[in-house]
Short mmCIF file of C-alpha atoms and ligand atoms in Angstrom, two decimals:
data_model
loop_
_atom_site.label_atom_id
_atom_site.label_comp_id
_atom_site.label_asym_id
_atom_site.label_seq_id
_atom_site.Cartn_x
_atom_site.Cartn_y
_atom_site.Cartn_z
CA UNK A 22 0.02 0.00 -0.06
CA UNK A 23 1.21 3.53 -0.69
CA UNK A 24 2.02 5.93 1.99
CA UNK A 25 0.83 9.51 1.86
CA UNK A 26 2.33 11.98 4.37
CA UNK A 27 -0.14 14.91 5.20
CA UNK A 28 1.72 18.03 6.27
CA UNK A 29 -0.53 20.71 7.75
CA UNK A 30 -0.62 22.62 10.93
CA UNK A 31 -4.43 22.32 11.24
CA UNK A 32 -5.64 19.30 12.81
CA UNK A 33 -8.97 19.56 11.19
CA UNK A 34 -7.43 19.78 7.67
CA UNK A 35 -5.25 16.71 8.48
CA UNK A 36 -8.36 14.76 9.61
CA UNK A 37 -10.26 15.62 6.45
CA UNK A 38 -7.34 14.94 4.28
CA UNK A 39 -6.71 11.51 6.04
CA UNK A 40 -10.32 10.34 5.46
CA UNK A 41 -10.15 11.11 1.70
CA UNK A 42 -6.65 9.67 1.32
CA UNK A 43 -7.73 6.49 3.12
CA UNK A 44 -10.75 6.25 0.93
CA UNK A 45 -8.36 6.42 -2.07
CA UNK A 46 -6.41 3.57 -0.64
CA UNK A 47 -3.51 5.27 1.10
CA UNK A 48 -1.85 4.55 4.33
CA UNK A 49 -1.88 8.04 5.90
CA UNK A 50 0.86 9.66 8.15
CA UNK A 51 0.66 13.12 9.54
CA UNK A 52 3.25 15.92 10.31
CA UNK A 53 2.45 19.34 11.72
CA UNK A 54 5.12 21.49 10.14
CA UNK A 55 7.88 21.29 7.55
CA UNK A 56 10.54 20.34 10.19
CA UNK A 57 8.61 17.32 11.38
CA UNK A 58 7.98 16.30 7.84
CA UNK A 59 11.61 16.54 7.13
CA UNK A 60 12.41 14.35 10.10
CA UNK A 61 9.83 11.89 9.03
CA UNK A 62 11.18 11.76 5.47
CA UNK A 63 14.82 11.20 6.65
CA UNK A 64 13.69 7.91 8.16
CA UNK A 65 10.98 6.74 5.93
CA UNK A 66 10.43 8.27 2.41
CA UNK A 67 6.71 8.19 1.63
CA UNK A 68 5.16 7.84 -1.79
CA UNK A 69 3.20 11.00 -1.74
CA UNK A 70 3.15 14.18 0.20
CA UNK A 71 0.14 16.54 0.58
CA UNK A 72 1.78 19.76 1.59
CA UNK A 73 0.53 23.01 3.19
CA UNK A 74 2.40 26.22 2.49
CA UNK A 75 2.12 28.37 5.67
CA UNK A 76 3.05 26.56 8.80
CA UNK A 77 5.11 27.51 11.96
CA UNK A 78 8.84 26.29 12.43
CA UNK A 79 9.32 25.38 8.55
CA UNK A 80 7.04 26.25 5.75
CA UNK A 81 5.92 23.96 3.02
CA UNK A 82 8.10 25.56 0.37
CA UNK A 83 11.25 25.38 2.59
CA UNK A 84 10.48 21.80 3.26
CA UNK A 85 10.06 21.05 -0.44
CA UNK A 86 13.39 22.57 -1.33
CA UNK A 87 15.15 20.53 1.41
CA UNK A 88 13.24 17.41 0.38
CA UNK A 89 14.34 17.55 -3.29
CA UNK A 90 17.99 17.64 -2.26
CA UNK A 91 17.78 14.71 0.05
CA UNK A 92 19.27 11.32 -1.22
CA UNK A 93 15.92 9.84 -2.44
CA UNK A 94 14.00 13.01 -2.08
CA UNK A 95 13.19 13.12 -5.79
CA UNK A 96 10.92 10.05 -5.41
CA UNK A 97 7.84 11.19 -3.59
CA UNK A 98 5.08 12.86 -5.74
CA UNK A 99 4.38 16.21 -3.91
CA UNK A 100 1.00 17.99 -4.10
CA UNK A 101 0.66 21.48 -2.58
CA UNK A 102 -2.53 22.07 -0.72
CA UNK A 103 -2.81 25.60 0.29
CA UNK A 104 -4.97 28.73 0.59
CA UNK A 105 -2.24 30.60 -1.43
CA UNK A 106 -4.06 30.76 -4.86
CA UNK A 107 -2.13 33.09 -7.00
CA UNK A 108 -0.07 32.39 -10.06
CA UNK A 109 3.21 33.47 -8.32
CA UNK A 110 2.81 31.04 -5.58
CA UNK A 111 1.91 28.20 -8.09
CA UNK A 112 4.88 28.99 -10.38
CA UNK A 113 7.29 29.05 -7.31
CA UNK A 114 6.01 25.66 -5.99
CA UNK A 115 6.25 23.84 -9.46
CA UNK A 116 9.71 25.36 -9.98
CA UNK A 117 10.75 24.00 -6.53
CA UNK A 118 9.69 20.60 -7.75
CA UNK A 119 6.10 20.15 -6.73
CA UNK A 120 4.05 17.82 -9.03
CA UNK A 121 0.67 19.30 -8.60
CA UNK A 122 -1.04 22.18 -6.78
CA UNK A 123 -4.44 22.29 -4.99
CA UNK A 124 -5.98 25.64 -3.94
CA UNK A 125 -7.99 25.22 -0.78
CA UNK A 126 -10.85 24.52 -0.20
CA UNK A 127 -10.45 21.07 -1.43
CA UNK A 128 -12.74 18.03 -1.57
CA UNK A 129 -12.58 14.36 -2.60
CA UNK A 130 -13.10 15.08 -6.20
CA UNK A 131 -10.16 17.60 -6.46
CA UNK A 132 -7.70 15.33 -4.56
CA UNK A 133 -8.75 12.32 -6.67
CA UNK A 134 -8.48 14.24 -9.98
CA UNK A 135 -5.00 15.66 -9.08
CA UNK A 136 -3.73 12.25 -7.79
CA UNK A 137 -4.96 10.54 -11.00
CA UNK A 138 -3.14 13.13 -13.11
CA UNK A 139 0.21 12.46 -11.57
CA UNK A 140 -0.19 8.74 -11.65
CA UNK A 141 -0.60 8.16 -7.88
CA UNK A 142 -3.85 6.39 -8.38
CA UNK A 143 -5.59 4.74 -11.29
CA UNK A 144 -8.69 6.30 -12.94
CA UNK B 19 -46.88 18.45 -9.49
CA UNK B 20 -50.11 17.29 -10.88
CA UNK B 21 -50.04 14.26 -13.23
CA UNK B 22 -51.44 16.21 -16.02
CA UNK B 23 -48.89 19.07 -15.63
CA UNK B 24 -46.13 16.39 -15.47
CA UNK B 25 -47.37 14.97 -18.83
CA UNK B 26 -47.35 18.49 -20.31
CA UNK B 27 -43.75 19.09 -19.46
CA UNK B 28 -42.66 15.52 -20.21
CA UNK B 29 -43.96 15.80 -23.88
CA UNK B 30 -42.56 19.36 -24.29
CA UNK B 31 -39.14 18.32 -23.17
CA UNK B 32 -39.25 15.24 -25.33
CA UNK B 33 -40.21 17.24 -28.44
CA UNK B 34 -37.80 20.05 -28.00
CA UNK B 35 -34.73 18.46 -26.60
CA UNK B 36 -35.20 14.67 -26.61
CA UNK B 37 -34.83 14.70 -22.82
CA UNK B 38 -36.88 11.63 -21.22
CA UNK B 39 -38.22 12.51 -17.87
CA UNK B 40 -39.63 9.85 -15.68
CA UNK B 41 -42.26 10.34 -12.93
CA UNK B 42 -39.58 9.64 -10.27
CA UNK B 43 -37.79 12.77 -11.46
CA UNK B 44 -40.75 14.97 -11.28
CA UNK B 45 -39.25 16.76 -8.33
CA UNK B 46 -36.63 18.01 -10.70
CA UNK B 47 -39.36 19.83 -12.73
CA UNK B 48 -40.45 21.63 -9.42
CA UNK B 49 -36.93 22.53 -8.35
CA UNK B 50 -35.65 23.78 -11.68
CA UNK B 51 -38.81 25.35 -13.04
CA UNK B 52 -39.74 27.41 -9.89
CA UNK B 53 -36.93 29.88 -10.57
CA UNK B 54 -38.15 30.12 -14.22
CA UNK B 55 -41.67 30.93 -13.03
CA UNK B 56 -40.11 33.66 -10.79
CA UNK B 57 -37.95 35.07 -13.57
CA UNK B 58 -41.07 35.42 -15.70
CA UNK B 59 -43.01 37.03 -12.92
CA UNK B 60 -45.55 34.27 -12.30
CA UNK B 61 -46.63 34.16 -8.72
CA UNK B 62 -46.52 30.25 -8.76
CA UNK B 63 -45.26 27.40 -10.98
CA UNK B 64 -48.86 26.42 -11.48
CA UNK B 65 -49.65 29.79 -13.11
CA UNK B 66 -46.78 29.47 -15.50
CA UNK B 67 -48.01 25.85 -16.32
CA UNK B 68 -51.50 27.32 -17.02
CA UNK B 69 -50.08 30.02 -19.39
CA UNK B 70 -47.94 27.40 -21.16
CA UNK B 71 -50.88 25.18 -21.67
CA UNK B 72 -52.81 28.04 -23.13
CA UNK B 73 -50.53 30.21 -25.25
CA UNK B 74 -47.00 28.85 -25.03
CA UNK B 75 -44.38 31.79 -25.59
CA UNK B 76 -41.53 30.26 -27.40
CA UNK B 77 -39.08 32.20 -25.27
CA UNK B 78 -40.64 30.72 -22.17
CA UNK B 79 -40.39 27.27 -23.79
CA UNK B 80 -36.76 27.77 -24.56
CA UNK B 81 -36.08 28.93 -20.89
CA UNK B 82 -37.76 25.71 -19.68
CA UNK B 83 -35.90 23.43 -22.00
CA UNK B 84 -32.55 25.00 -21.12
CA UNK B 85 -33.32 24.84 -17.27
CA UNK B 86 -33.88 21.14 -17.54
CA UNK B 87 -30.47 20.31 -19.15
CA UNK B 88 -27.70 18.91 -17.11
CA UNK B 89 -24.47 20.79 -17.90
CA UNK B 90 -22.21 18.73 -15.61
CA UNK B 91 -18.69 18.66 -17.28
CA UNK B 92 -15.00 19.15 -16.54
CA UNK B 93 -11.68 19.62 -18.37
CA UNK B 94 -10.21 16.36 -19.59
CA UNK B 95 -13.23 14.67 -18.32
CA UNK B 96 -12.48 10.87 -17.71
CA UNK B 97 -8.89 11.50 -18.95
CA UNK B 98 -8.92 8.46 -21.39
CA UNK B 99 -10.77 10.02 -24.32
CA UNK B 100 -8.19 12.87 -24.33
CA UNK B 101 -5.17 10.45 -24.12
CA UNK B 102 -6.73 8.73 -27.14
CA UNK B 103 -7.10 11.79 -28.92
CA UNK B 104 -3.53 12.83 -28.32
CA UNK B 105 -1.79 9.55 -28.60
CA UNK B 106 -3.77 7.63 -31.02
CA UNK B 107 -6.19 9.77 -33.05
CA UNK B 108 -3.90 12.63 -33.78
CA UNK B 109 -0.97 10.66 -35.05
CA UNK B 110 -3.35 8.69 -37.28
CA UNK B 111 -4.94 11.71 -38.64
CA UNK B 112 -1.48 13.18 -39.31
CA UNK B 113 -0.72 10.22 -41.57
CA UNK B 114 -4.18 9.93 -43.27
CA UNK B 115 -4.59 13.71 -43.75
CA UNK B 116 -0.98 14.42 -44.88
CA UNK B 117 -2.25 15.89 -48.21
CA UNK B 118 -5.03 18.09 -46.95
CA UNK B 119 -3.34 19.13 -43.71
CA UNK B 120 -6.80 19.99 -42.25
CA UNK B 121 -8.89 18.32 -39.59
CA UNK B 122 -12.40 19.20 -38.40
CA UNK B 123 -13.58 18.39 -34.92
CA UNK B 124 -17.04 18.61 -33.53
CA UNK B 125 -17.91 18.82 -29.90
CA UNK B 126 -21.67 18.13 -30.28
CA UNK B 127 -22.81 18.87 -26.67
CA UNK B 128 -20.10 21.11 -25.28
CA UNK B 129 -21.76 22.50 -22.26
CA UNK B 130 -19.63 25.14 -20.64
CA UNK B 131 -16.73 24.60 -22.95
CA UNK B 132 -14.37 22.40 -20.93
CA UNK B 133 -14.27 19.64 -23.63
CA UNK B 134 -13.38 21.74 -26.76
CA UNK B 135 -11.03 23.84 -24.62
CA UNK B 136 -9.18 20.73 -23.46
CA UNK B 137 -8.77 19.72 -27.12
CA UNK B 138 -7.60 23.09 -28.09
CA UNK B 139 -4.87 23.05 -25.27
CA UNK B 140 -3.65 19.69 -26.52
CA UNK B 141 -3.34 21.01 -30.04
CA UNK B 142 -1.75 24.28 -28.94
CA UNK B 143 1.04 22.33 -27.04
CA UNK B 144 1.71 20.52 -30.31
CA UNK B 145 1.87 23.69 -32.37
CA UNK B 146 5.41 23.21 -33.44
CA UNK B 147 4.76 19.73 -34.71
CA UNK B 148 1.52 20.69 -36.38
CA UNK B 149 3.02 23.57 -38.30
CA UNK B 150 0.98 24.14 -41.54
CA UNK B 151 -1.96 22.22 -40.26
CA UNK B 152 -5.41 23.64 -39.85
CA UNK B 153 -7.66 22.37 -36.95
CA UNK B 154 -11.15 23.57 -36.78
CA UNK B 155 -12.96 22.92 -33.63
CA UNK B 156 -16.81 23.43 -33.79
CA UNK B 157 -18.52 23.36 -30.41
CA UNK B 158 -22.35 23.27 -30.21
CA UNK B 159 -24.94 23.01 -27.54
CA UNK B 160 -28.72 23.26 -27.34
CA UNK B 161 -28.50 25.77 -24.40
CA UNK B 162 -27.68 29.43 -25.26
CA UNK B 163 -27.15 30.28 -21.73
CA UNK B 164 -24.39 27.61 -21.24
CA UNK B 165 -22.82 28.65 -24.70
CA UNK B 166 -22.56 32.13 -23.48
CA UNK B 167 -20.74 31.00 -20.46
CA UNK B 168 -18.45 28.76 -22.73
CA UNK B 169 -17.57 31.63 -24.99
CA UNK B 170 -16.40 33.68 -21.98
CA UNK B 171 -14.01 30.98 -21.05
CA UNK B 172 -13.99 32.08 -17.38
CA UNK B 173 -13.92 29.35 -14.73
CA UNK B 174 -14.01 29.16 -11.02
CA UNK B 175 -11.25 27.93 -8.75
CA UNK B 176 -13.20 24.72 -8.33
CA UNK B 177 -13.65 24.19 -12.12
CA UNK B 178 -10.05 24.62 -12.88
CA UNK B 179 -9.08 22.02 -10.41
CA UNK B 180 -11.16 19.29 -11.71
CA UNK B 181 -9.30 17.38 -14.31
CA UNK B 182 -7.00 20.26 -15.35
CA UNK B 183 -3.29 19.56 -14.90
CA UNK B 184 -1.54 22.46 -13.14
CA UNK B 185 0.83 22.88 -16.16
CA UNK B 186 -2.18 23.71 -18.31
CA UNK B 187 -3.46 26.31 -15.80
CA UNK B 188 -0.13 27.92 -15.66
CA UNK B 189 0.23 27.97 -19.39
CA UNK B 190 -3.13 28.86 -20.71
CA UNK B 191 -4.98 30.82 -18.01
CA UNK B 192 -4.70 34.26 -16.37
CA UNK B 193 -6.09 34.91 -12.98
CA UNK B 194 -8.85 37.39 -12.78
CA UNK B 195 -9.86 38.02 -9.15
CA UNK B 196 -11.19 34.78 -8.00
CA UNK B 197 -11.58 33.31 -11.33
CA UNK B 198 -9.41 32.07 -14.11
CA UNK B 199 -9.72 33.24 -17.69
CA UNK B 200 -8.58 31.12 -20.73
CA UNK B 201 -6.16 33.13 -22.95
CA UNK B 202 -7.30 34.38 -26.22
CA UNK B 203 -5.07 32.21 -28.31
CA UNK B 204 -6.98 29.21 -26.83
CA UNK B 205 -10.41 30.79 -27.10
CA UNK B 206 -9.93 31.75 -30.72
CA UNK B 207 -9.40 28.17 -31.63
CA UNK B 208 -13.13 27.30 -31.03
CA UNK B 209 -16.20 28.32 -33.08
CA UNK B 210 -19.14 28.08 -30.62
CA UNK B 211 -22.83 27.96 -31.91
CA UNK B 212 -26.21 26.67 -30.77
CA UNK B 213 -27.21 23.46 -32.26
CA UNK B 214 -29.98 20.95 -31.24
CA UNK B 215 -29.03 17.38 -31.89
CA UNK B 216 -32.61 16.63 -32.93
CA UNK B 217 -32.30 18.76 -35.99
CA UNK B 218 -30.97 17.91 -39.51
CA UNK B 219 -27.18 17.96 -39.28
CA UNK B 220 -26.28 18.66 -42.95
CA UNK B 221 -25.58 22.38 -42.39
CA UNK B 222 -22.88 21.36 -40.03
CA UNK B 223 -20.71 20.04 -42.80
CA UNK B 224 -18.48 16.91 -42.40
CA UNK B 225 -16.13 16.23 -39.61
CA UNK B 226 -13.12 14.00 -39.04
CA UNK B 227 -13.62 13.60 -35.36
CA UNK B 228 -16.94 13.84 -33.43
CA UNK B 229 -17.16 14.16 -29.67
CA UNK B 230 -20.66 13.36 -28.48
CA UNK B 231 -20.19 12.66 -24.93
CA UNK B 232 -22.52 12.36 -21.91
CA UNK B 233 -25.60 13.54 -23.83
CA UNK B 234 -27.12 10.44 -25.37
CA UNK B 235 -27.69 9.17 -21.84
CA UNK B 236 -30.56 11.57 -21.50
CA UNK B 237 -32.31 10.11 -24.63
CA UNK B 238 -34.46 6.99 -25.40
CA UNK B 239 -33.24 4.60 -27.94
CA UNK B 240 -35.18 5.95 -30.79
CA UNK B 241 -33.69 9.43 -30.33
CA UNK B 242 -30.18 8.00 -29.76
CA UNK B 243 -30.39 5.98 -32.94
CA UNK B 244 -31.62 8.94 -34.89
CA UNK B 245 -28.71 11.15 -33.76
CA UNK B 246 -26.22 8.39 -34.41
CA UNK B 247 -27.58 7.80 -37.98
CA UNK B 248 -27.36 11.51 -38.77
CA UNK B 249 -23.95 11.88 -37.30
CA UNK B 250 -22.73 9.02 -39.49
CA UNK B 251 -23.52 11.11 -42.50
CA UNK B 252 -21.53 14.04 -41.15
CA UNK B 253 -18.43 11.74 -40.36
CA UNK B 254 -15.75 11.16 -43.01
CA UNK B 255 -15.44 7.43 -43.88
CA UNK B 256 -12.28 7.01 -41.85
CA UNK B 257 -13.34 9.39 -39.07
CA UNK B 258 -13.87 8.80 -35.42
CA UNK B 259 -16.69 9.08 -33.01
CA UNK B 260 -16.23 9.39 -29.20
CA UNK B 261 -19.10 8.66 -26.80
CA UNK B 262 -19.22 9.03 -23.03
CA UNK B 263 -18.28 6.38 -20.44
CA UNK B 264 -21.84 5.23 -20.00
CA UNK B 265 -22.92 5.33 -23.69
CA UNK B 266 -22.57 2.85 -26.57
CA UNK B 267 -23.74 2.14 -30.03
CA UNK B 268 -24.38 -1.44 -29.25
CA UNK B 269 -28.13 -2.40 -29.62
CA UNK B 270 -28.89 1.07 -30.93
CA UNK B 271 -27.28 1.47 -34.37
CA UNK B 272 -25.20 -0.60 -36.79
CA UNK B 273 -23.69 2.57 -38.35
CA UNK B 274 -20.78 2.44 -35.91
CA UNK B 275 -18.62 -0.20 -34.28
CA UNK B 276 -16.54 0.12 -31.10
CA UNK B 277 -12.65 0.01 -31.46
CA UNK B 278 -11.39 -3.03 -29.66
CA UNK B 279 -9.40 -2.06 -26.55
CA UNK B 280 -10.09 1.61 -27.12
CA UNK B 281 -13.03 2.32 -24.69
CA UNK B 282 -15.36 5.00 -25.94
CA UNK B 283 -13.94 5.16 -29.41
CA UNK B 284 -16.08 4.31 -32.47
CA UNK B 285 -15.49 4.01 -36.21
CA UNK B 286 -17.87 3.53 -39.08
CA UNK B 287 -19.06 0.02 -39.61
CA UNK B 288 -16.75 -1.26 -42.24
CA UNK B 289 -19.41 -3.74 -43.42
CA UNK B 290 -21.55 -0.81 -44.41
CA UNK B 291 -18.84 1.10 -46.34
CA UNK B 292 -19.18 1.19 -50.14
CA UNK B 293 -15.47 0.37 -50.57
CA UNK B 294 -15.16 -2.39 -48.03
CA UNK B 295 -12.67 -3.83 -47.11
CA UNK B 296 -10.76 -0.82 -45.80
CA UNK B 297 -7.74 0.53 -47.81
CA UNK B 298 -4.40 -1.11 -47.11
CA UNK B 299 -1.94 1.57 -48.35
CA UNK B 300 -3.17 4.91 -47.41
CA UNK B 301 -3.67 4.60 -43.72
CA UNK B 302 -6.83 2.88 -42.46
CA UNK B 303 -6.54 0.57 -39.54
CA UNK B 304 -3.82 -1.46 -41.16
CA UNK B 305 -1.22 1.23 -40.53
CA UNK B 306 -0.58 -0.53 -37.15
CA UNK B 307 -1.82 2.11 -34.93
CA UNK B 308 -4.78 0.05 -33.83
CA UNK B 309 -3.25 -3.31 -33.52
CA UNK B 310 -4.44 -5.04 -30.40
CA UNK B 311 -1.66 -4.93 -27.78
C1 SAM C 2 -23.66 16.61 -19.25
S1 SAM C 2 -23.39 17.71 -20.57
C2 SAM C 2 -21.95 16.99 -21.33
C3 SAM C 2 -20.85 17.88 -21.61
C4 SAM C 2 -19.62 17.40 -22.26
N1 SAM C 2 -19.85 16.83 -23.66
C5 SAM C 2 -19.01 16.32 -21.39
O1 SAM C 2 -18.95 15.07 -21.75
O2 SAM C 2 -18.63 16.68 -20.32
C6 SAM C 2 -24.77 17.54 -21.65
C7 SAM C 2 -25.12 18.69 -22.56
O3 SAM C 2 -25.89 18.26 -23.57
C8 SAM C 2 -26.77 19.42 -23.98
N2 SAM C 2 -27.91 18.93 -24.68
C9 SAM C 2 -28.99 18.31 -24.11
N3 SAM C 2 -29.84 17.98 -24.98
C10 SAM C 2 -29.40 18.53 -26.25
C11 SAM C 2 -29.71 18.53 -27.54
N4 SAM C 2 -31.04 18.01 -27.93
N5 SAM C 2 -29.00 19.08 -28.53
C12 SAM C 2 -27.78 19.57 -28.20
N6 SAM C 2 -27.37 19.61 -26.80
C13 SAM C 2 -28.11 19.02 -25.96
C14 SAM C 2 -26.90 20.18 -22.53
O4 SAM C 2 -27.29 21.48 -22.77
C15 SAM C 2 -25.65 19.98 -21.84
O5 SAM C 2 -24.90 21.05 -21.93
#
């Protein structure tokens, strides 16, 4: 089973995301900020990461930049999932190595459609 | 809603759009037509029904028919048909149309435009490779209201996240407040116009590819058969027809046959072609593109 790490400082968002991801067949792990996500990845590289932007300690974009320079940090598919919804943020995320980008609010339909596009799940 | 009123709307909708409405969906009439009654300043839906029965105003009839259409759609809906278009149909057309260098595509029930725009974006990205080629995309729908929306090419944040890869959003849209607007070079690739599938299709001209997706499901077999038979006449002999995931030609018409292993893709029935069997040198299915894998 594929593992998806949900990185978000909101417990509510993590809970909602977990429910959707488990429905889609993922084993779900959670981290509250970029630093904790980084520590998780150094031990166990997940298959997918759903990543918030604004978080205390370490932001999503900082985490992504660090992740992509880790030894096997190229392998997880990273999907941003944030309230930042302008082109500048999207471009910055994709340039830093994000595979997809979700603008909050999200629902099952959106997560599913984005995960299908980057080949994380079958249609 | 009273049975007699239900029957009135049922036959009106069937005549004007082909829509089949069953008694268990009569609540849909109430919920979608009450706003129309309001728009037309009738105190109640019953009053509007009364007027409709006595002297039906064609504009009111049009509003009713449009209100009862389902416009559900999304960019790259179901993914597969668009992959087929890009990876199978296009390369094939490039071989078979090498002399003409022109391809006509028809989206026959385009709703708010996501389907034709998805095709346009695929073609735009292949621009360099398709230099000198002319692609015409004709997109039609019965509903003027939904077509007006399609022409604008402005979508909500929710709509641009259903099926649309982020790279396409970055490349082909500009952000306007809370919405996303398609760029003019994509918009200018589509010709939108109203067209009712129940009508004679000859004025549409002939097409190489017809997308007729997620609209036949609303019709009965007779209507489906009629539409497919008329479409057959508008499709070039080696053209392609694409239907929605829940639609088929099987048991409805023998004008088309499904492509093995290519779900949703249909070609003209070779047994009915005047020059059967199909050509072997100038393309056709023997070019190897459609071999079973
Ligand atoms: C569910 S949408 C399908 C949109 C798109 N083809 C897709 O697959 O996503 C169905 C569309 O068919 C249109 N429609 C219904 N009856 C029609 C008719 N008789 N002639 C033309 N369009 C019709 C509706 O207005 C609606 O926009």
